Every structure is written in C-alpha cells, then in structure tokens.
C-alpha cells in the first residue's frame, strides 16, 4: 500500500492558468511532500491516536483540526504536546511544517487559523474563558449595539 501512495505522490498535478494553458502546477517525480487530501487522511490517524492514548487529558492538549490544518490548544506546557505531534507524524511518515508552526500564548495575543485571528477572552455574560475569532467578536459587538 505504501508503494501505491508514493506513486500517487509522484504523479504531476495539471492545472490551467487564466489564459487556459495547461501546465504542471505541482507534484511530479521530484515531489517529496504530500497533498492536502492525503494529509487529511493521515491526520485522521493523528486524531484517533490522540484519542486512544487519551493525550488530551494526559498532556492537557486538545487538537482542533480542519482538513490538513490543525492547532493544538494547550492548558499547560507545550513541549510534551509538540513532541507527541512530531512523534505521531513521524510514525506516519509525515513531517510538521516548521515554517507554519508557531507557539503562541493566546491569553495576551491572538493567532491565525483558517483566516481568523483566534484569541482567548472572557464571556461578557458568564465570565468563563472562551476562544473565539477576533473578527467574529467585533461583528457580535456591532450587532448588539444596533
């Protein structure tokens, strides 16, 4: 099965530019990286392993994932969860995109995920800590004041 997947990764991806000219837009023999669809399938295994070994509770870290993007929300230290992610991905023959990987304390600052600036805030009614997109929070305030 691994052989078939590796062959699939080597297939060129053909696309069209604005003028309608077909050309190679990715993949090919030199490609050593995955594709979002394939990464999504593999990351499903990350979810399953995280749940099976109860890493959410043991490491105080929750994975939030959409397709091939994910965020690890940590209640404590980040070293153990980050190492666990790297270890699981390594076992799946995947590598963490270090250029996109960053560690942020979301209490004083926000971080970007799927085009939203996510920040930690206290709910104005309950006083409980919530995580919400900063843009959405501003929209909610505007709609409540009208």
Tab-separated table of C-alpha atoms in Angstrom:
chain	number	residue	atom	x	y	z
A	1	UNK	CA	0.000	0.000	0.000
A	2	UNK	CA	2.862	2.414	0.818
A	3	UNK	CA	4.207	1.864	-2.691
A	4	UNK	CA	0.888	2.932	-4.251
A	5	UNK	CA	0.729	6.063	-2.094
A	6	UNK	CA	4.302	7.007	-3.009
A	7	UNK	CA	3.483	6.557	-6.704
A	8	UNK	CA	0.413	8.758	-6.255
A	9	UNK	CA	2.598	11.499	-4.773
A	10	UNK	CA	4.855	11.373	-7.850
A	11	UNK	CA	2.012	11.986	-10.315
A	12	UNK	CA	2.112	15.535	-11.693
A	13	UNK	CA	-0.808	17.823	-10.928
A	14	UNK	CA	-2.008	19.536	-14.108
A	15	UNK	CA	-3.891	22.808	-13.939
A	16	UNK	CA	-4.846	25.684	-16.206
A	17	UNK	CA	-3.727	29.277	-15.884
A	18	UNK	CA	-6.024	32.253	-16.564
A	19	UNK	CA	-5.323	32.014	-20.280
A	20	UNK	CA	-6.436	28.372	-20.406
A	21	UNK	CA	-2.932	26.958	-20.904
A	22	UNK	CA	-2.492	23.574	-19.228
A	23	UNK	CA	0.684	23.108	-17.209
A	24	UNK	CA	2.199	21.239	-14.284
A	25	UNK	CA	1.276	23.046	-11.072
A	26	UNK	CA	2.678	20.546	-8.579
A	27	UNK	CA	3.619	17.000	-7.853
A	28	UNK	CA	5.834	15.137	-10.251
A	29	UNK	CA	8.913	12.970	-9.817
A	30	UNK	CA	10.756	15.466	-7.606
A	31	UNK	CA	7.788	15.817	-5.240
A	32	UNK	CA	8.544	14.562	-1.744
A	33	UNK	CA	5.712	16.384	0.015
A	34	UNK	CA	2.142	15.209	0.476
A	35	UNK	CA	-1.091	16.583	-0.835
A	36	UNK	CA	-3.843	18.127	1.315
A	37	UNK	CA	-6.243	15.246	0.609
A	38	UNK	CA	-3.685	12.627	1.557
A	39	UNK	CA	-2.577	14.629	4.600
A	40	UNK	CA	-6.213	14.815	5.696
A	41	UNK	CA	-6.450	11.012	5.606
A	42	UNK	CA	-3.260	10.652	7.633
A	43	UNK	CA	-4.283	13.335	10.120
A	44	UNK	CA	-7.415	11.328	10.832
A	45	UNK	CA	-4.993	8.786	12.300
A	46	UNK	CA	-3.452	11.538	14.436
A	47	UNK	CA	-6.938	12.246	15.820
A	48	UNK	CA	-7.514	8.551	16.543
A	49	UNK	CA	-4.114	8.083	18.226
A	50	UNK	CA	-4.620	11.265	20.291
A	51	UNK	CA	-7.961	9.924	21.489
A	52	UNK	CA	-6.910	6.295	22.007
A	53	UNK	CA	-3.981	7.273	24.223
A	54	UNK	CA	-6.042	9.977	25.980
A	55	UNK	CA	-3.396	12.604	25.200
A	56	UNK	CA	-5.979	15.362	25.573
A	57	UNK	CA	-6.112	14.590	29.292
A	58	UNK	CA	-2.557	13.355	29.855
A	59	UNK	CA	-0.911	16.314	28.088
A	60	UNK	CA	-3.699	18.840	28.735
A	61	UNK	CA	-3.777	19.492	24.993
A	62	UNK	CA	-6.681	19.413	22.559
A	63	UNK	CA	-6.333	19.114	18.788
A	64	UNK	CA	-8.615	21.280	16.658
A	65	UNK	CA	-8.421	20.285	13.014
A	66	UNK	CA	-9.932	21.301	9.708
A	67	UNK	CA	-8.820	19.240	6.685
A	68	UNK	CA	-5.000	19.317	6.671
A	69	UNK	CA	-4.645	22.248	9.111
A	70	UNK	CA	-4.660	21.844	12.857
A	71	UNK	CA	-3.995	23.695	16.089
A	72	UNK	CA	-3.003	22.170	19.407
A	73	UNK	CA	-4.532	24.096	22.300
A	74	UNK	CA	-2.510	23.519	25.467
A	75	UNK	CA	-3.580	24.287	29.015
A	76	UNK	CA	-0.040	23.883	30.292
A	77	UNK	CA	3.442	23.453	28.888
A	78	UNK	CA	3.797	22.971	25.137
A	79	UNK	CA	6.933	20.808	24.884
A	80	UNK	CA	5.270	17.430	25.530
A	81	UNK	CA	2.278	18.000	23.187
A	82	UNK	CA	4.555	19.332	20.417
A	83	UNK	CA	6.871	16.339	20.784
A	84	UNK	CA	3.869	13.978	20.744
A	85	UNK	CA	2.606	15.528	17.492
A	86	UNK	CA	6.058	15.234	15.924
A	87	UNK	CA	6.381	11.615	17.069
A	88	UNK	CA	2.965	10.571	15.728
A	89	UNK	CA	3.532	12.377	12.428
A	90	UNK	CA	6.984	10.784	12.169
A	91	UNK	CA	5.443	7.327	12.626
A	92	UNK	CA	3.037	8.193	9.788
A	93	UNK	CA	5.977	9.286	7.592
A	94	UNK	CA	4.828	12.924	7.702
A	95	UNK	CA	6.717	15.990	8.832
A	96	UNK	CA	5.441	19.046	10.631
A	97	UNK	CA	5.621	22.201	8.528
A	98	UNK	CA	8.043	24.119	10.742
A	99	UNK	CA	7.512	27.318	8.724
A	100	UNK	CA	3.827	27.325	9.693
A	101	UNK	CA	4.406	26.037	13.230
A	102	UNK	CA	4.444	28.626	15.977
A	103	UNK	CA	3.913	28.677	19.720
A	104	UNK	CA	1.665	31.454	20.980
A	105	UNK	CA	0.292	32.291	24.413
A	106	UNK	CA	-3.269	33.050	23.316
A	107	UNK	CA	-4.159	34.891	26.513
A	108	UNK	CA	-2.346	38.151	25.688
A	109	UNK	CA	-2.177	37.777	21.901
A	110	UNK	CA	-4.086	36.189	19.036
A	111	UNK	CA	-3.063	33.574	16.474
A	112	UNK	CA	-4.273	32.951	12.934
A	113	UNK	CA	-6.114	29.767	11.998
A	114	UNK	CA	-8.098	29.329	8.775
A	115	UNK	CA	-8.070	33.064	8.113
A	116	UNK	CA	-9.349	34.050	11.550
A	117	UNK	CA	-7.462	35.712	14.360
A	118	UNK	CA	-8.258	33.474	17.346
A	119	UNK	CA	-7.955	34.897	20.835
A	120	UNK	CA	-8.890	33.944	24.363
A	121	UNK	CA	-11.471	36.151	26.001
A	122	UNK	CA	-13.910	36.074	28.894
A	123	UNK	CA	-17.574	35.795	28.028
A	124	UNK	CA	-19.390	39.003	28.886
A	125	UNK	CA	-22.375	37.117	30.370
A	126	UNK	CA	-20.813	34.101	32.062
A	127	UNK	CA	-17.293	35.360	32.747
A	128	UNK	CA	-15.990	31.963	31.543
A	129	UNK	CA	-12.920	31.789	29.345
A	130	UNK	CA	-13.822	31.290	25.682
A	131	UNK	CA	-11.856	31.153	22.449
A	132	UNK	CA	-13.365	32.980	19.547
A	133	UNK	CA	-12.308	34.580	16.295
A	134	UNK	CA	-11.418	38.213	16.890
A	135	UNK	CA	-13.288	39.289	13.733
A	136	UNK	CA	-16.454	37.494	14.809
A	137	UNK	CA	-16.258	39.081	18.258
A	138	UNK	CA	-16.228	42.554	16.694
A	139	UNK	CA	-19.210	41.669	14.496
A	140	UNK	CA	-21.139	40.439	17.509
A	141	UNK	CA	-20.479	43.653	19.385
A	142	UNK	CA	-21.669	45.765	16.456
A	143	UNK	CA	-24.869	43.766	16.017
A	144	UNK	CA	-25.692	44.016	19.743
A	145	UNK	CA	-25.281	47.783	19.824
A	146	UNK	CA	-27.617	48.486	16.878
